[in-house]
PDB file of C-alpha atoms in Angstrom:
ATOM      1  CA  MET A   1      -0.007  -0.012  -0.052  1.00 39.00           C
ATOM      2  CA  THR A   2       1.405   3.395  -1.011  1.00 41.00           C
ATOM      3  CA  GLY A   3      -0.446   6.539   0.110  1.00 45.00           C
ATOM      4  CA  GLY A   4      -3.806   4.689  -0.074  1.00 52.00           C
ATOM      5  CA  ALA A   5      -2.977   3.207  -3.491  1.00 48.00           C
ATOM      6  CA  THR A   6      -2.578  -0.460  -4.146  1.00 45.00           C
ATOM      7  CA  VAL A   7       0.125  -2.213  -6.113  1.00 39.00           C
ATOM      8  CA  THR A   8      -0.905  -4.650  -8.741  1.00 41.00           C
ATOM      9  CA  GLY A   9       0.808  -7.981  -9.512  1.00 43.00           C
ATOM     10  CA  GLU A  10       2.709  -6.317 -12.341  1.00 45.00           C
ATOM     11  CA  GLY A  11       4.153  -3.741  -9.944  1.00 42.00           C
ATOM     12  CA  ARG A  12       1.950  -0.873 -11.270  1.00 46.00           C
ATOM     13  CA  THR A  13       0.179   1.415  -8.740  1.00 55.00           C
ATOM     14  CA  ARG A  14      -3.528   1.424  -8.791  1.00 63.00           C
ATOM     15  CA  GLU A  15      -5.220   4.774  -7.826  1.00 74.00           C
ATOM     16  CA  PRO A  16      -7.614   4.582  -4.888  1.00 84.00           C
ATOM     17  CA  ARG A  17     -11.298   4.382  -5.871  1.00 86.00           C
ATOM     18  CA  ASP A  18     -12.246   7.623  -4.162  1.00 87.00           C
ATOM     19  CA  ALA A  19      -9.526   9.522  -5.962  1.00 90.00           C
ATOM     20  CA  VAL A  20     -10.608   8.245  -9.402  1.00 91.00           C
ATOM     21  CA  ARG A  21     -14.259   9.143  -8.566  1.00 91.00           C
ATOM     22  CA  ALA A  22     -13.268  12.684  -7.490  1.00 91.00           C
ATOM     23  CA  ARG A  23     -11.233  13.172 -10.633  1.00 92.00           C
ATOM     24  CA  LEU A  24     -14.084  12.082 -12.856  1.00 93.00           C
ATOM     25  CA  VAL A  25     -16.481  14.494 -11.073  1.00 91.00           C
ATOM     26  CA  ASP A  26     -13.894  17.303 -11.461  1.00 91.00           C
ATOM     27  CA  VAL A  27     -13.656  16.601 -15.193  1.00 91.00           C
ATOM     28  CA  ALA A  28     -17.414  16.418 -15.527  1.00 90.00           C
ATOM     29  CA  VAL A  29     -17.976  19.712 -13.755  1.00 87.00           C
ATOM     30  CA  HIS A  30     -15.499  21.524 -16.035  1.00 86.00           C
ATOM     31  CA  LEU A  31     -17.091  20.033 -19.150  1.00 87.00           C
ATOM     32  CA  LEU A  32     -20.519  21.054 -17.911  1.00 85.00           C
ATOM     33  CA  ARG A  33     -19.505  24.590 -17.170  1.00 81.00           C
ATOM     34  CA  ASP A  34     -17.442  25.118 -20.256  1.00 82.00           C
ATOM     35  CA  ARG A  35     -19.328  23.230 -22.950  1.00 83.00           C
ATOM     36  CA  GLY A  36     -22.756  22.435 -21.546  1.00 79.00           C
ATOM     37  CA  PRO A  37     -24.558  19.115 -20.664  1.00 78.00           C
ATOM     38  CA  ASP A  38     -24.233  17.639 -24.151  1.00 81.00           C
ATOM     39  CA  ALA A  39     -20.421  17.608 -23.680  1.00 84.00           C
ATOM     40  CA  VAL A  40     -20.769  15.448 -20.582  1.00 86.00           C
ATOM     41  CA  THR A  41     -20.628  12.006 -22.253  1.00 87.00           C
ATOM     42  CA  THR A  42     -19.128   8.940 -20.646  1.00 89.00           C
ATOM     43  CA  ARG A  43     -16.610   8.749 -23.464  1.00 90.00           C
ATOM     44  CA  ALA A  44     -15.539  12.407 -23.116  1.00 92.00           C
ATOM     45  CA  VAL A  45     -15.337  12.290 -19.334  1.00 92.00           C
ATOM     46  CA  ALA A  46     -13.421   8.990 -19.330  1.00 92.00           C
ATOM     47  CA  ALA A  47     -10.947  10.302 -21.970  1.00 92.00           C
ATOM     48  CA  ALA A  48     -10.299  13.563 -20.208  1.00 91.00           C
ATOM     49  CA  ALA A  49      -9.860  11.735 -16.837  1.00 91.00           C
ATOM     50  CA  GLY A  50      -7.451   9.215 -18.307  1.00 91.00           C
ATOM     51  CA  VAL A  51      -9.622   6.088 -17.530  1.00 91.00           C
ATOM     52  CA  GLN A  52     -11.619   3.645 -19.468  1.00 91.00           C
ATOM     53  CA  ALA A  53     -15.394   4.299 -19.942  1.00 89.00           C
ATOM     54  CA  PRO A  54     -16.478   1.170 -18.008  1.00 91.00           C
ATOM     55  CA  THR A  55     -14.854   2.775 -14.936  1.00 92.00           C
ATOM     56  CA  ILE A  56     -17.679   5.369 -14.930  1.00 91.00           C
ATOM     57  CA  TYR A  57     -20.323   2.711 -14.922  1.00 91.00           C
ATOM     58  CA  ARG A  58     -18.605   0.874 -12.040  1.00 92.00           C
ATOM     59  CA  LEU A  59     -18.422   4.071  -9.923  1.00 93.00           C
ATOM     60  CA  PHE A  60     -21.687   5.867 -10.853  1.00 90.00           C
ATOM     61  CA  GLY A  61     -23.886   3.266 -12.462  1.00 88.00           C
ATOM     62  CA  ASP A  62     -24.595   5.432 -15.573  1.00 85.00           C
ATOM     63  CA  LYS A  63     -24.242   8.964 -16.935  1.00 83.00           C
ATOM     64  CA  ASP A  64     -27.214  10.112 -14.836  1.00 82.00           C
ATOM     65  CA  GLY A  65     -25.408   8.849 -11.737  1.00 85.00           C
ATOM     66  CA  LEU A  66     -22.343  10.922 -12.785  1.00 87.00           C
ATOM     67  CA  LEU A  67     -24.532  14.001 -13.206  1.00 83.00           C
ATOM     68  CA  ASP A  68     -26.025  13.483  -9.820  1.00 82.00           C
ATOM     69  CA  ALA A  69     -22.485  13.567  -8.418  1.00 86.00           C
ATOM     70  CA  VAL A  70     -21.677  16.691 -10.321  1.00 84.00           C
ATOM     71  CA  ALA A  71     -24.841  18.377  -8.999  1.00 79.00           C
ATOM     72  CA  GLU A  72     -24.000  17.311  -5.443  1.00 80.00           C
ATOM     73  CA  ARG A  73     -20.440  18.637  -5.772  1.00 83.00           C
ATOM     74  CA  ALA A  74     -21.664  22.069  -6.999  1.00 77.00           C
ATOM     75  CA  ALA A  75     -24.334  22.117  -4.302  1.00 75.00           C
ATOM     76  CA  ASP A  76     -21.742  21.167  -1.611  1.00 78.00           C
ATOM     77  CA  ASP A  77     -19.418  24.028  -2.585  1.00 76.00           C
ATOM     78  CA  PHE A  78     -22.254  26.561  -2.710  1.00 74.00           C
ATOM     79  CA  VAL A  79     -23.783  25.413   0.547  1.00 74.00           C
ATOM     80  CA  ALA A  80     -20.470  25.403   2.391  1.00 75.00           C
ATOM     81  CA  ALA A  81     -19.891  28.975   1.402  1.00 72.00           C
ATOM     82  CA  LYS A  82     -23.428  29.934   2.545  1.00 68.00           C
ATOM     83  CA  ALA A  83     -23.072  28.113   5.895  1.00 69.00           C
ATOM     84  CA  GLN A  84     -19.701  29.893   6.554  1.00 72.00           C
ATOM     85  CA  ALA A  85     -21.349  33.254   5.786  1.00 67.00           C
ATOM     86  CA  ALA A  86     -24.358  32.460   7.987  1.00 66.00           C
ATOM     87  CA  ARG A  87     -22.174  31.545  10.901  1.00 70.00           C
ATOM     88  CA  ALA A  88     -20.182  34.821  10.510  1.00 69.00           C
ATOM     89  CA  GLU A  89     -23.452  36.799  10.303  1.00 63.00           C
ATOM     90  CA  ALA A  90     -24.851  35.265  13.512  1.00 65.00           C
ATOM     91  CA  HIS A  91     -21.530  35.716  15.323  1.00 62.00           C
ATOM     92  CA  ARG A  92     -21.246  39.412  14.622  1.00 65.00           C
ATOM     93  CA  GLY A  93     -24.948  40.032  15.325  1.00 66.00           C
ATOM     94  CA  ALA A  94     -25.707  41.382  11.868  1.00 77.00           C
ATOM     95  CA  ASP A  95     -29.248  42.358  10.970  1.00 89.00           C
ATOM     96  CA  PRO A  96     -31.151  39.241  10.050  1.00 92.00           C
ATOM     97  CA  VAL A  97     -33.303  40.789   7.329  1.00 93.00           C
ATOM     98  CA  LYS A  98     -30.219  42.290   5.603  1.00 91.00           C
ATOM     99  CA  ASP A  99     -28.613  38.847   5.763  1.00 90.00           C
ATOM    100  CA  LEU A 100     -31.703  37.180   4.227  1.00 93.00           C
ATOM    101  CA  ARG A 101     -31.691  39.763   1.488  1.00 94.00           C
ATOM    102  CA  ALA A 102     -28.024  39.131   0.799  1.00 90.00           C
ATOM    103  CA  ALA A 103     -28.625  35.399   0.689  1.00 89.00           C
ATOM    104  CA  PHE A 104     -31.479  35.791  -1.815  1.00 94.00           C
ATOM    105  CA  TRP A 105     -29.320  37.867  -4.086  1.00 93.00           C
ATOM    106  CA  ALA A 106     -26.520  35.283  -3.792  1.00 89.00           C
ATOM    107  CA  GLN A 107     -28.861  32.491  -4.763  1.00 88.00           C
ATOM    108  CA  VAL A 108     -29.944  34.393  -7.846  1.00 93.00           C
ATOM    109  CA  GLU A 109     -26.417  35.385  -8.788  1.00 91.00           C
ATOM    110  CA  PHE A 110     -25.161  31.815  -8.475  1.00 88.00           C
ATOM    111  CA  GLY A 111     -27.939  30.454 -10.667  1.00 89.00           C
ATOM    112  CA  VAL A 112     -27.418  32.959 -13.400  1.00 92.00           C
ATOM    113  CA  ALA A 113     -23.670  32.546 -13.332  1.00 86.00           C
ATOM    114  CA  ASN A 114     -23.905  28.783 -13.425  1.00 83.00           C
ATOM    115  CA  PRO A 115     -26.940  27.905 -15.680  1.00 87.00           C
ATOM    116  CA  GLU A 116     -26.095  24.329 -16.353  1.00 81.00           C
ATOM    117  CA  VAL A 117     -25.376  23.617 -12.740  1.00 80.00           C
ATOM    118  CA  PHE A 118     -28.548  25.406 -11.760  1.00 84.00           C
ATOM    119  CA  ARG A 119     -30.610  23.262 -14.126  1.00 82.00           C
ATOM    120  CA  LEU A 120     -29.143  20.131 -12.646  1.00 78.00           C
ATOM    121  CA  LEU A 121     -29.892  21.307  -9.103  1.00 76.00           C
ATOM    122  CA  GLY A 122     -33.323  22.435 -10.197  1.00 78.00           C
ATOM    123  CA  ASP A 123     -34.351  18.830 -11.073  1.00 79.00           C
ATOM    124  CA  PRO A 124     -36.902  17.922  -8.297  1.00 82.00           C
ATOM    125  CA  ALA A 125     -35.815  14.286  -8.371  1.00 79.00           C
ATOM    126  CA  ARG A 126     -32.203  15.277  -7.633  1.00 75.00           C
ATOM    127  CA  VAL A 127     -33.233  17.688  -4.908  1.00 78.00           C
ATOM    128  CA  LEU A 128     -35.174  14.979  -3.080  1.00 79.00           C
ATOM    129  CA  ARG A 129     -32.086  12.760  -2.909  1.00 77.00           C
ATOM    130  CA  SER A 130     -29.460  15.470  -2.435  1.00 75.00           C
ATOM    131  CA  GLY A 131     -27.878  15.773   0.969  1.00 78.00           C
ATOM    132  CA  ALA A 132     -26.354  19.156  -0.133  1.00 75.00           C
ATOM    133  CA  ALA A 133     -29.855  20.506  -1.129  1.00 80.00           C
ATOM    134  CA  GLN A 134     -31.178  19.625   2.293  1.00 84.00           C
ATOM    135  CA  ALA A 135     -28.201  21.186   3.995  1.00 83.00           C
ATOM    136  CA  GLY A 136     -28.773  24.412   1.935  1.00 85.00           C
ATOM    137  CA  ARG A 137     -32.372  24.492   3.024  1.00 89.00           C
ATOM    138  CA  ALA A 138     -31.176  24.087   6.661  1.00 89.00           C
ATOM    139  CA  VAL A 139     -29.006  27.211   6.221  1.00 88.00           C
ATOM    140  CA  LEU A 140     -31.895  29.170   4.863  1.00 93.00           C
ATOM    141  CA  GLN A 141     -34.170  27.911   7.694  1.00 93.00           C
ATOM    142  CA  ALA A 142     -31.578  29.198  10.218  1.00 92.00           C
ATOM    143  CA  ARG A 143     -31.570  32.600   8.563  1.00 92.00           C
ATOM    144  CA  VAL A 144     -35.426  32.731   8.589  1.00 95.00           C
ATOM    145  CA  HIS A 145     -35.451  31.629  12.253  1.00 92.00           C
ATOM    146  CA  ARG A 146     -33.250  34.592  13.159  1.00 92.00           C
ATOM    147  CA  VAL A 147     -35.723  36.968  11.390  1.00 94.00           C
ATOM    148  CA  ALA A 148     -38.648  35.343  13.320  1.00 91.00           C
ATOM    149  CA  LEU A 149     -36.893  35.936  16.685  1.00 89.00           C
ATOM    150  CA  THR A 150     -36.807  39.661  16.000  1.00 90.00           C
ATOM    151  CA  GLY A 151     -40.610  39.851  15.605  1.00 89.00           C
ATOM    152  CA  ARG A 152     -40.471  40.919  12.009  1.00 91.00           C
ATOM    153  CA  LEU A 153     -41.851  37.759  10.329  1.00 92.00           C
ATOM    154  CA  ARG A 154     -45.548  37.767   9.592  1.00 89.00           C
ATOM    155  CA  VAL A 155     -45.826  34.215   8.194  1.00 91.00           C
ATOM    156  CA  PRO A 156     -44.824  30.768   9.657  1.00 90.00           C
ATOM    157  CA  GLU A 157     -41.103  30.072   9.206  1.00 92.00           C
ATOM    158  CA  GLY A 158     -41.596  27.071   6.929  1.00 92.00           C
ATOM    159  CA  ARG A 159     -43.797  29.132   4.536  1.00 93.00           C
ATOM    160  CA  CYS A 160     -41.176  31.958   4.454  1.00 95.00           C
ATOM    161  CA  VAL A 161     -38.497  29.384   3.612  1.00 96.00           C
ATOM    162  CA  ASP A 162     -40.679  27.985   0.734  1.00 96.00           C
ATOM    163  CA  MET A 163     -41.405  31.457  -0.588  1.00 96.00           C
ATOM    164  CA  VAL A 164     -37.795  32.548  -0.542  1.00 96.00           C
ATOM    165  CA  GLN A 165     -36.688  29.488  -2.414  1.00 94.00           C
ATOM    166  CA  SER A 166     -39.590  29.723  -4.900  1.00 95.00           C
ATOM    167  CA  ALA A 167     -38.942  33.380  -5.587  1.00 96.00           C
ATOM    168  CA  GLY A 168     -35.205  32.916  -6.057  1.00 95.00           C
ATOM    169  CA  THR A 169     -35.661  29.865  -8.351  1.00 94.00           C
ATOM    170  CA  GLY A 170     -38.374  31.701 -10.367  1.00 96.00           C
ATOM    171  CA  VAL A 171     -36.171  34.714 -10.938  1.00 97.00           C
ATOM    172  CA  VAL A 172     -33.224  32.627 -12.083  1.00 96.00           C
ATOM    173  CA  GLN A 173     -35.402  30.674 -14.504  1.00 96.00           C
ATOM    174  CA  THR A 174     -36.872  33.870 -15.942  1.00 97.00           C
ATOM    175  CA  LEU A 175     -33.542  35.505 -16.422  1.00 97.00           C
ATOM    176  CA  LEU A 176     -31.975  32.442 -18.019  1.00 96.00           C
ATOM    177  CA  ALA A 177     -34.906  32.137 -20.386  1.00 96.00           C
ATOM    178  CA  THR A 178     -34.474  35.811 -21.487  1.00 97.00           C
ATOM    179  CA  PRO A 179     -31.734  36.923 -23.890  1.00 97.00           C
ATOM    180  CA  VAL A 180     -29.107  38.836 -21.906  1.00 96.00           C
ATOM    181  CA  PRO A 181     -29.742  42.213 -23.604  1.00 97.00           C
ATOM    182  CA  ASP A 182     -33.462  41.896 -22.807  1.00 98.00           C
ATOM    183  CA  ARG A 183     -33.094  41.009 -19.117  1.00 97.00           C
ATOM    184  CA  ASP A 184     -34.789  43.304 -16.634  1.00 97.00           C
ATOM    185  CA  PRO A 185     -31.975  44.642 -14.338  1.00 95.00           C
ATOM    186  CA  HIS A 186     -34.526  45.492 -11.651  1.00 97.00           C
ATOM    187  CA  LEU A 187     -36.334  42.083 -11.605  1.00 97.00           C
ATOM    188  CA  VAL A 188     -34.379  40.717  -8.593  1.00 97.00           C
ATOM    189  CA  GLY A 189     -35.025  43.887  -6.547  1.00 96.00           C
ATOM    190  CA  ALA A 190     -38.716  43.992  -7.522  1.00 97.00           C
ATOM    191  CA  MET A 191     -39.131  40.271  -6.542  1.00 97.00           C
ATOM    192  CA  TRP A 192     -37.436  40.888  -3.239  1.00 97.00           C
ATOM    193  CA  ASP A 193     -39.792  43.831  -2.506  1.00 96.00           C
ATOM    194  CA  ALA A 194     -42.782  41.635  -3.266  1.00 96.00           C
ATOM    195  CA  LEU A 195     -41.382  38.976  -0.994  1.00 95.00           C
ATOM    196  CA  VAL A 196     -40.860  41.448   1.773  1.00 94.00           C
ATOM    197  CA  ALA A 197     -44.466  42.699   1.461  1.00 93.00           C
ATOM    198  CA  ALA A 198     -45.711  39.179   1.753  1.00 93.00           C
ATOM    199  CA  VAL A 199     -43.621  37.790   4.629  1.00 93.00           C
ATOM    200  CA  LEU A 200     -42.278  40.738   6.702  1.00 93.00           C
ATOM    201  CA  VAL A 201     -44.043  43.335   8.865  1.00 87.00           C
ATOM    202  CA  ASP A 202     -44.198  46.883   7.501  1.00 74.00           C
ATOM    203  CA  GLY A 203     -40.766  48.642   7.191  1.00 57.00           C
ATOM    204  CA  ALA A 204     -38.753  45.455   8.027  1.00 55.00           C
ATOM    205  CA  GLY A 205     -37.338  44.849   4.594  1.00 52.00           C
ATOM    206  CA  SER A 206     -35.940  48.242   3.559  1.00 48.00           C
ATOM    207  CA  ALA A 207     -32.557  47.847   1.856  1.00 47.00           C
ATOM    208  CA  ASP A 208     -30.780  50.099   4.338  1.00 45.00           C
ATOM    209  CA  GLY A 209     -32.471  48.576   7.328  1.00 45.00           C
ATOM    210  CA  SER A 210     -33.906  51.930   8.427  1.00 43.00           C
ATOM    211  CA  GLY A 211     -37.543  50.952   8.201  1.00 45.00           C
ATOM    212  CA  ALA A 212     -39.273  50.781  11.566  1.00 45.00           C
ATOM    213  CA  ALA A 213     -41.169  47.470  12.045  1.00 48.00           C
ATOM    214  CA  GLU A 214     -44.748  47.646  13.113  1.00 52.00           C
ATOM    215  CA  PRO A 215     -45.741  44.761  15.354  1.00 55.00           C
ATOM    216  CA  THR A 216     -48.633  42.611  14.240  1.00 65.00           C
ATOM    217  CA  ALA A 217     -50.476  39.706  15.946  1.00 67.00           C
ATOM    218  CA  SER A 218     -49.133  37.286  13.407  1.00 73.00           C
ATOM    219  CA  ALA A 219     -45.516  38.465  13.817  1.00 75.00           C
ATOM    220  CA  THR A 220     -45.843  38.283  17.597  1.00 71.00           C
ATOM    221  CA  PHE A 221     -47.068  34.688  17.510  1.00 69.00           C
ATOM    222  CA  VAL A 222     -44.342  33.699  14.966  1.00 79.00           C
ATOM    223  CA  ALA A 223     -41.670  35.245  17.252  1.00 78.00           C
ATOM    224  CA  PHE A 224     -43.021  33.687  20.389  1.00 68.00           C
ATOM    225  CA  ARG A 225     -43.144  30.243  18.763  1.00 72.00           C
ATOM    226  CA  ALA A 226     -39.581  30.654  17.466  1.00 78.00           C
ATOM    227  CA  LEU A 227     -38.487  31.479  21.106  1.00 72.00           C
ATOM    228  CA  ALA A 228     -40.600  28.878  22.828  1.00 74.00           C
ATOM    229  CA  PRO A 229     -38.221  25.886  22.560  1.00 75.00           C
ATOM    230  CA  GLN A 230     -35.498  28.005  24.347  1.00 73.00           C
ATOM    231  CA  LEU A 231     -37.660  29.102  27.296  1.00 75.00           C
ATOM    232  CA  PRO A 232     -36.167  28.119  30.645  1.00 77.00           C
ATOM    233  CA  GLY A 233     -38.013  26.473  33.496  1.00 73.00           C
ATOM    234  CA  LEU A 234     -40.170  24.221  31.324  1.00 75.00           C
ATOM    235  CA  THR A 235     -40.117  20.449  30.844  1.00 80.00           C
ATOM    236  CA  GLY A 236     -39.803  19.019  27.337  1.00 78.00           C
ATOM    237  CA  ALA A 237     -43.506  18.094  27.404  1.00 81.00           C
ATOM    238  CA  GLU A 238     -44.490  21.616  28.481  1.00 77.00           C
ATOM    239  CA  ARG A 239     -42.389  23.097  25.763  1.00 75.00           C
ATOM    240  CA  ALA A 240     -43.996  20.813  23.181  1.00 78.00           C
ATOM    241  CA  LEU A 241     -47.449  21.697  24.385  1.00 76.00           C
ATOM    242  CA  LEU A 242     -46.642  25.448  24.270  1.00 73.00           C
ATOM    243  CA  VAL A 243     -45.264  25.178  20.802  1.00 72.00           C
ATOM    244  CA  ASP A 244     -48.429  23.269  19.662  1.00 76.00           C
ATOM    245  CA  TRP A 245     -50.705  26.016  21.151  1.00 70.00           C
ATOM    246  CA  LEU A 246     -48.634  28.754  19.512  1.00 70.00           C
ATOM    247  CA  ALA A 247     -48.696  26.980  16.166  1.00 71.00           C
ATOM    248  CA  ARG A 248     -52.469  27.020  16.297  1.00 73.00           C
ATOM    249  CA  ALA A 249     -52.600  30.703  17.342  1.00 67.00           C
ATOM    250  CA  GLU A 250     -50.029  31.492  14.634  1.00 64.00           C
ATOM    251  CA  THR A 251     -52.034  29.732  11.923  1.00 67.00           C
ATOM    252  CA  ALA A 252     -55.235  31.612  13.005  1.00 63.00           C
ATOM    253  CA  ALA A 253     -53.483  34.998  13.161  1.00 60.00           C
ATOM    254  CA  VAL A 254     -51.853  34.577   9.726  1.00 61.00           C
ATOM    255  CA  GLN A 255     -55.139  33.650   8.149  1.00 62.00           C
ATOM    256  CA  ASP A 256     -56.954  36.586   9.557  1.00 57.00           C
TER     257      ASP A 256
END
């Protein structure tokens, strides 16, 4: 054994399976970004990686399995950057609404800058089986939770997460489907403003953070529910019951 590699009977060093797999994904990522999905064939990837085509089938099953790995790699890289930024934001006590706005912009910018990767990640079947996609949603959930704790969120946290993801995905799809010269440069900002009007209390989403939030019953219930699991002096059962009560009150307040 040499550095994780094995030596064959002929004295040749065989590269570790994980290293070959990583190299194939690297090659496929570059082909996808530079030349589009049609260039990501098993023959082209194998040739560029210096392996035989059957190696791809052994490691990924088929071309679709390779594309799954490519999508996961791209999502992993993007989510890792988002998670690091979110930790830094929470640590320095940055304004949660400004952070959510920045994350929304980053989602759109990534999709527009990486159209082929975005299309892979936008496949619902891939999203359902993607650990990176679930991790990315968890980062967004944490950001929304911080907004809820401030009393500025008028809708349930889960609905806000869905709306932010839906709005961002919709903007990217619209921009990618529009010739570059014809793209509306104000579309992202307009969509954010519409999102703010739907999920935040008045004044909470101004770009400079200067807007004064006006408390509402729904925002109060959302904030209290977000805080409930952290309340001291309660048993686990009591916290669960309180959260259930607040969930009902939150739903009623949002529907009014």
